[in-house]
Amino acid sequence: MSTPATAHEILIVSIARLLHGTRHVAVGAASPIPAAGAMLARALAEAADEPKLRLSILGSVTHNFFTNGSAELFDCAAQGRIDAFFLGGGQIDGTGNVNLVGVGDYPQGKVRWPGSFGSAFLYFHIPRVILFREEHSPRVMVEKVDFISAPGVSEKGIWRKGGPYALLTGKGLFGFECERPGFHLQTLHPGHTLEEVIAATGFDFSHDATPAQTAPPDPTTLALIRGRVTDELHESYPDFAATLRQTVTQHSLKEQTT
Amino acid sequence: MSTPATAHEILIVSIARLLHGTRHVAVGAASPIPAAGAMLARALAEAADEPKLRLSILGSVTHNFFTNGSAELFDCAAQGRIDAFFLGGGQIDGTGNVNLVGVGDYPQGKVRWPGSFGSAFLYFHIPRVILFREEHSPRVMVEKVDFISAPGVSEKGIWRKGGPYALLTGKGLFGFECERPGFHLQTLHPGHTLEEVIAATGFDFSHDATPAQTAPPDPTTLALIRGRVTDELHESYPDFAATLRQTVTQHSLKEQTT
Amino acid sequence: MQHPLDRLAAQVAPGMKLAVPVDYGGVPMALTRAIIERDIGNLHLVCVPTGGMQVDMLIGAGLVKTVETSAVSLGEAGGAPRFNAAVRAGEVHMLDATCPAIHAGLLAAQKGVPFVPIRGLLGTDLLANRPDWRVIDNPVREETDSDPIVLIPAIHPDAAIFHAPMADRFGNVWIGRRRELAAMAYATQTTLVTVERIFDGDLMDDEMTAAGTLPALYVTDVAQVEKGAWPLGLWGEYEGDTAEQHRYASAARTADGFAAYMADSQQKGAA
Amino acid sequence: MQHPLDRLAAQVAPGMKLAVPVDYGGVPMALTRAIIERDIGNLHLVCVPTGGMQVDMLIGAGLVKTVETSAVSLGEAGGAPRFNAAVRAGEVHMLDATCPAIHAGLLAAQKGVPFVPIRGLLGTDLLANRPDWRVIDNPVREETDSDPIVLIPAIHPDAAIFHAPMADRFGNVWIGRRRELAAMAYATQTTLVTVERIFDGDLMDDEMTAAGTLPALYVTDVAQVEKGAWPLGLWGEYEGDTAEQHRYASAARTADGFAAYMADSQQKGAA
C-alpha cells in the first residue's frame, strides 16, 4: 500500500478538483503547487477522456504557448481564452480583496512587497481565480487589506467577467459567495480543526457546524501525482519536484517507524 | 551628349527635389514614379554626403523594413518616423481634399473606386504628403471632391501633424498654402503652358504672371536616373523600369531623326 | 472521405462576419472557392485592411451582404469589377474605412476593450458615414482647449480565414512577419487556416520558428492545400499568377463573364 | 578606443524616462553597470512590465527618482531589498501599475494616440493613487446604463534599453518572440541594444529570421557584449546565475552590503 497523501499532495488534489472542466489554465512563474494541481487536472481529464486541458506556465519553455511578448497573457485572458488562474497575496480579506503591495499607509508603509503584477486586470477577466496561499495566519488573512491590488467584488454596473472562485490555504478550502460577499469554509485539510482555522483567520467566514474533511486523493490519483505529475514538474520547477519526492520518502519513513 | 529628359524623368527629378532633407519615405505598392523619385533622392543624398534616406516600398521585399504586419506602416507614421508619402486621388480639389472612393452620391455613385486605403490617417500624420497624379484634367482636378477620403486642411484645434506639401501632375508642380488654403503653381513642365493648365484645372490656383519652367535634371542627375535608379527600380517595378529604358531610347531616336 | 477543405468550409456558416486578409498577406483562395461551391451567403466581410480577388469573387457569387474595408481592388489587374458593380447597384452594404481603423477595431477585440482611439479621420466623409464610430473630447488632454478624437469600436469577427506557408501537427501555424494574421485570430473565436505544407516537428520548440508562429491556442482547424492562394501569390513562397488575374479581371467585367469564369474554374477544380 | 558599452551609456542622460525589460526578457545588465559607473541619475524607470535586479541596483546606486512598474522583485532570490528600502524611506516616487496597464501605455505611444482604454482596475488602490489615469463612461456602450472604463495615457519613454541574442551590421536586432521589446522601441525615439553576437548577414533577408526581427528603423545603437545579461539569463541562450543572484540579494539587504557588492563587481569589471 502506498504512503498516505502529504500536505502538499492534499493541496495539489484540491487544486485539480477546482480546475475540473476548465480548458486553459495559466500559472505564474513561481507557483509550483498550482502548476502541479493543473498538471494533475490535465492528467485526470485525459484519463477520463474529457476535453484537453491546456496549461500555460509563465516563464516556462515547454509550457509557454505565447509568441507575442509579455502582453499576450493579458490579451488572452481578455479574449476569454483563460478559464482559471491563481493569485496569492500578502494580505487577503473576507471580501476577497487581495493586497500585493504592502503593509501600512501607502506608499511609505512598514513593509513593501513587489507589487500588484497583473492582478488588477486578471481578477476582472478570468472566471475561476483561485486564491492560493499556504500560510494561513492572521497577518495574511486580514479583516481588511491595507491596499487593494485587486478587489474581490465590484459594484453593479462595473464590467467584470471574473473573480474569486475559491481560497485554498494550508489549513482548508473555502468557496466564495459573491452575493454576501464572503468565504464559506468547505473542507478542513487532514489534521486541522475549525477552532484552529477561526483563530488563524482575521475575517469572518461562514461554515457548517462540523466541516467536512478535504478528501485525500484516491490511490490512482496519488500514483499520478507521484509519477507523471512529478516528472512533468521537473522541467519548470526542478527544486520543487525534488522536494515533493523527498517529502513522500520522509513521510513514508515516518509512517514506517511510527 | 545625352538625350534630354523625358516627361517621366521630369517627374522623377521633381519628386527627388520635394524629398530633399527627408530621412524616411514610404511609397505605395503601385507607385513606380514616386519610388523612382525617392530612389533618386536617396542617391543624391548619398552623393552629397547628407544623412541616409530610408525608403519603404509597400509590398516590396527588398524595401520592406517592417516586421509587424500591415499595421506597422501606420504605427510608424504615427510615431513620426515617416517624413514623406504620396497620395493619388480619383479627384483632388483646390483645398487639397482627396477622393479615392467614387463619383456621384455616396454610396451608390456613378463610379466606384477601390476606397480610401490609409489616406484618412496618413494625411494627418505625415509632414510632407505629395499629391501625385499624372493625369491633369478637369475630371481629376475638381472644384470640390464628391467624397472626402482625406481633407486637405483641418479646423483649428483638430490634431494634425501632416498634410499636403505639393501637387505634382503631368503638367506642372504646385505648392500648397495652408493658410489660404490653396495651391500655387510653382513651375510648368517643359512643353506645357499656363493657359493649358488653367483649362485643365477645375479649381482656382494662384500663379505668377509667367510661371517658371520645371528645371530638367542636370547631366549627373540624369545619369543617375538612367543608371542606378532604373536598376534599383527593376526589383519592385520590372515593367516600369523596362518602359523607362524604352522611352529614353525612343526619345533619343526621335531627337536624332528630327 | 471528406476533403479537409470541405471540413474547413463547413465551419463557415451563412451570415457570419468573416475576417479576410490583404491580397499579399495569404489569401485562402482554394477555401474561398469551397465556400462559393457550398453557397454560404449573407456574409459580412471584414477586409484586413483591404480586399481583392477573393472579395470580388464572393460578391460576384452573391454571397456578400456587407463589406467593411478600406479598399477593394485587383491591384495590377485593375479595379474590382463585381465589387464596383455591386456597390453601384446598391447590392452590398458598404462600411468604408481606412486601413488603420480596421486594425484598431481588431486591436480593441484583441485587448478586450470596447474601443480604441485613432488620430485623423476628422472632417472625412468616411467618419460622416460611420455612425458606429464616435467622436469624443480627448479626456487626457493637458490643455483645456477641446481636442476631438475618433473612437473605433471593437470588431469581433465570427471567424478568420487565411492561407499560410506551414503548420505543424499540433495546430501551430507559421505566419512569419504577417502579424495582422495573428491580429485577426486574436479577435475571433474561430480561425480556419489552409497551409502549403505540414512542418514535421513542433514550431514552438525552437525560438527561431516560434517567433513567427501563431500558437494552436488560436487556431480552430488547419487543412493542407498546396497552392492554396492561387491565383494570388504567397509571400516567400510563390508569385501571383498575373495572367490568371488578368483573365479573371476581364471576364468579371460582366455578370455573365464572371459566371462563365467561375463555372470553368469549378470544372477545373473538379477535374 | 571607447568601449561600445560606453558609447551606449553616453546616450543615456540624467533625468531620462527609461524603459527597461522584465527579468526574463533580456535585461542589459552590463549596460546597467556602465550607467551606474557614469552616475547617470534622476532616472524615471518604466518597467515593462516588472523590474528586478537591474532596477534594484539602479535604486541602490541612488540614480532613480521615479519607478513606474507593476512589481519589482528578485524572483527566486526574494524581494528586491534596495527597492523595498527606498520605498519605505520615501526615496523613490512610486507609480504603481498593473502589467497590462504598462503595456497599454506603451501601445498608446506606438499607435500615436493619447490613451488606450483598459478593463479592470476599478475599485483598486492602484487607480486611487494614479491621478494620471482617467475614468470615463464608455462612449460606445450599447446599453444606456453607465459603463465606467479606465483610460491609460500614453507612456513616452525617452529611451529603451535591452539585451538580445543578436543583431546584424545594419542595426536590425533579433528579438524572437519577446515582442514587448519591440513595443518598447516603437514607443521611444532612442533604443539602445546590447547583443550577444553579430549576425553575419542581413536579418531582414530571410522571412524566417525577419519574423523575429526589430528593424533598424527603430534601433539607435547596438553594442556587442557577451553575457550582457549576466547574472540574469537570456532566453534561448543561457540560464541565470542563481548563485550570483542570491549573493546580490543577501549583500543588498543593507546599504553598506550593496555598496561593497557593487565596488567588488566594478573591480571585477575593470580587471
Short mmCIF file of C-alpha atoms in Angstrom, two decimals, chain D residues 17-198:
data_model
loop_
_atom_site.label_atom_id
_atom_site.label_comp_id
_atom_site.label_asym_id
_atom_site.label_seq_id
_atom_site.Cartn_x
_atom_site.Cartn_y
_atom_site.Cartn_z
CA LYS D 17 12.47 58.26 -18.67
CA LEU D 18 13.96 54.84 -19.37
CA ALA D 19 12.01 51.75 -20.45
CA VAL D 20 13.56 48.54 -19.11
CA PRO D 21 12.52 44.93 -19.74
CA VAL D 22 11.25 42.19 -17.48
CA ASP D 23 13.89 39.98 -15.85
CA TYR D 24 13.45 37.05 -18.21
CA GLY D 25 13.08 39.26 -21.29
CA GLY D 26 16.63 40.40 -21.95
CA VAL D 27 17.96 42.78 -19.30
CA PRO D 28 21.11 44.72 -20.32
CA MET D 29 22.96 44.22 -17.04
CA ALA D 30 26.39 45.15 -18.44
CA LEU D 31 24.93 48.40 -19.78
CA THR D 32 23.26 48.95 -16.41
CA ARG D 33 26.64 48.70 -14.68
CA ALA D 34 28.05 51.19 -17.22
CA ILE D 35 25.21 53.59 -16.40
CA ILE D 36 25.97 53.21 -12.69
CA GLU D 37 29.69 53.84 -13.27
CA ARG D 38 28.83 57.04 -15.09
CA ASP D 39 26.49 58.02 -12.26
CA ILE D 40 23.60 58.95 -14.55
CA GLY D 41 20.92 59.91 -12.07
CA ASN D 42 17.43 61.26 -11.60
CA LEU D 43 16.05 58.48 -13.78
CA HIS D 44 12.40 57.62 -14.25
CA LEU D 45 12.27 53.85 -14.82
CA VAL D 46 9.36 52.32 -16.71
CA CYS D 47 9.44 48.58 -16.01
CA VAL D 48 7.93 46.57 -18.88
CA PRO D 49 6.02 45.36 -17.04
CA THR D 50 8.05 44.43 -13.90
CA GLY D 51 11.56 45.06 -12.66
CA GLY D 52 14.24 43.01 -10.95
CA MET D 53 17.91 43.14 -10.15
CA GLN D 54 18.57 45.94 -12.66
CA VAL D 55 16.00 48.21 -11.05
CA ASP D 56 17.17 47.31 -7.56
CA MET D 57 20.78 48.14 -8.45
CA LEU D 58 19.93 51.48 -10.04
CA ILE D 59 17.88 52.39 -6.97
CA GLY D 60 20.65 51.21 -4.64
CA ALA D 61 23.09 53.43 -6.53
CA GLY D 62 20.80 56.40 -5.85
CA LEU D 63 20.11 57.03 -9.53
CA VAL D 64 16.33 56.65 -9.55
CA LYS D 65 13.77 59.31 -8.89
CA THR D 66 10.60 57.54 -10.08
CA VAL D 67 9.65 53.89 -10.58
CA GLU D 68 6.67 53.11 -12.81
CA THR D 69 6.06 49.39 -12.51
CA SER D 70 3.65 46.62 -11.70
CA ALA D 71 6.22 44.94 -9.45
CA VAL D 72 9.89 44.83 -8.50
CA SER D 73 11.30 41.56 -7.18
CA LEU D 74 14.37 39.39 -7.46
CA GLY D 75 12.18 36.40 -8.31
CA GLU D 76 13.57 33.18 -6.84
CA ALA D 77 16.10 35.23 -4.88
CA GLY D 78 13.31 37.02 -3.00
CA GLY D 79 12.20 40.60 -2.56
CA ALA D 80 14.17 43.50 -4.05
CA PRO D 81 15.99 44.87 -0.99
CA ARG D 82 17.13 48.31 -2.21
CA PHE D 83 13.77 48.92 -3.85
CA ASN D 84 11.86 47.95 -0.72
CA ALA D 85 14.09 50.10 1.49
CA ALA D 86 13.85 53.10 -0.83
CA VAL D 87 10.06 52.87 -0.97
CA ARG D 88 9.80 52.62 2.82
CA ALA D 89 12.13 55.61 3.17
CA GLY D 90 10.15 57.58 0.58
CA GLU D 91 13.26 57.96 -1.53
CA VAL D 92 11.63 56.96 -4.80
CA HIS D 93 8.38 58.21 -6.23
CA MET D 94 6.16 55.22 -6.91
CA LEU D 95 3.84 54.91 -9.87
CA ASP D 96 2.32 51.52 -9.03
CA ALA D 97 0.62 49.92 -12.02
CA THR D 98 -0.58 46.56 -13.24
CA CYS D 99 1.20 44.71 -16.06
CA PRO D 100 -1.37 45.29 -18.83
CA ALA D 101 -1.61 48.99 -17.93
CA ILE D 102 2.10 49.41 -18.67
CA HIS D 103 1.59 47.57 -21.95
CA ALA D 104 -1.42 49.78 -22.69
CA GLY D 105 0.57 52.97 -22.10
CA LEU D 106 3.32 51.84 -24.47
CA LEU D 107 0.72 50.71 -27.00
CA ALA D 108 -0.83 54.18 -26.97
CA ALA D 109 2.59 55.65 -27.76
CA GLN D 110 3.11 53.06 -30.51
CA LYS D 111 -0.22 53.97 -32.08
CA GLY D 112 0.26 57.72 -31.67
CA VAL D 113 -2.88 58.11 -29.59
CA PRO D 114 -3.16 59.92 -26.25
CA PHE D 115 -4.64 56.94 -24.37
CA VAL D 116 -5.82 53.36 -24.59
CA PRO D 117 -8.73 52.02 -22.53
CA ILE D 118 -8.38 49.04 -20.23
CA ARG D 119 -10.91 46.83 -18.46
CA GLY D 120 -10.50 46.10 -14.76
CA LEU D 121 -8.71 48.37 -12.29
CA LEU D 122 -11.92 49.94 -10.96
CA GLY D 123 -12.07 49.78 -7.18
CA THR D 124 -8.33 49.27 -6.76
CA ASP D 125 -6.00 51.46 -4.74
CA LEU D 126 -3.77 51.49 -7.82
CA LEU D 127 -6.36 53.59 -9.62
CA ALA D 128 -6.94 55.68 -6.48
CA ASN D 129 -3.24 56.60 -6.47
CA ARG D 130 -2.89 57.34 -10.20
CA PRO D 131 -4.46 60.72 -10.91
CA ASP D 132 -2.98 60.49 -14.42
CA TRP D 133 -5.32 57.58 -15.16
CA ARG D 134 -8.84 58.66 -16.07
CA VAL D 135 -12.22 57.02 -15.74
CA ILE D 136 -14.88 57.81 -18.35
CA ASP D 137 -18.24 56.38 -19.20
CA ASN D 138 -17.69 54.05 -22.17
CA PRO D 139 -18.89 56.17 -25.12
CA VAL D 140 -19.60 53.19 -27.41
CA ARG D 141 -21.74 51.26 -24.92
CA GLU D 142 -24.90 49.77 -26.34
CA GLU D 143 -27.00 49.93 -23.21
CA THR D 144 -27.97 53.22 -21.70
CA ASP D 145 -26.67 52.29 -18.24
CA SER D 146 -23.33 53.73 -17.35
CA ASP D 147 -20.23 51.64 -18.01
CA PRO D 148 -17.15 53.19 -16.41
CA ILE D 149 -13.82 52.35 -18.03
CA VAL D 150 -10.24 53.35 -17.24
CA LEU D 151 -8.06 55.18 -19.79
CA ILE D 152 -4.29 54.76 -19.58
CA PRO D 153 -2.39 57.73 -21.04
CA ALA D 154 0.43 57.05 -23.50
CA ILE D 155 3.82 56.32 -21.96
CA HIS D 156 6.58 58.03 -23.95
CA PRO D 157 9.96 56.88 -22.63
CA ASP D 158 12.98 58.94 -23.64
CA ALA D 159 14.90 55.76 -24.30
CA ALA D 160 14.53 52.00 -24.22
CA ILE D 161 17.41 49.69 -23.32
CA PHE D 162 17.59 45.91 -23.62
CA HIS D 163 19.80 42.91 -24.36
CA ALA D 164 19.11 40.47 -27.19
CA PRO D 165 20.74 37.42 -28.75
CA MET D 166 21.91 39.03 -31.97
CA ALA D 167 21.96 41.98 -34.33
CA ASP D 168 23.29 42.37 -37.85
CA ARG D 169 25.66 45.06 -39.11
CA PHE D 170 22.72 47.08 -40.44
CA GLY D 171 21.26 47.60 -36.98
CA ASN D 172 18.47 45.04 -37.20
CA VAL D 173 18.04 43.21 -33.89
CA TRP D 174 16.64 39.71 -33.46
CA ILE D 175 14.20 39.71 -30.53
CA GLY D 176 12.38 36.42 -31.29
CA ARG D 177 9.02 36.21 -29.64
CA ARG D 178 9.84 38.79 -26.95
CA ARG D 179 7.70 41.33 -28.71
CA GLU D 180 7.44 43.65 -25.71
CA LEU D 181 10.99 44.67 -26.66
CA ALA D 182 9.61 45.89 -29.98
CA ALA D 183 6.78 47.63 -28.14
CA MET D 184 9.36 49.48 -26.03
CA ALA D 185 11.26 50.54 -29.14
CA TYR D 186 8.13 51.65 -31.01
CA ALA D 187 7.24 53.91 -28.09
CA THR D 188 10.50 55.80 -27.97
CA GLN D 189 12.90 57.63 -30.29
CA THR D 190 16.08 56.22 -28.73
CA THR D 191 16.63 52.48 -28.46
CA LEU D 192 19.98 51.19 -27.19
CA VAL D 193 20.65 47.49 -27.51
CA THR D 194 23.38 45.16 -26.39
CA VAL D 195 23.65 41.76 -28.08
CA GLU D 196 25.48 38.50 -27.55
CA ARG D 197 26.76 38.32 -31.11
CA ILE D 198 26.71 39.92 -34.53
#
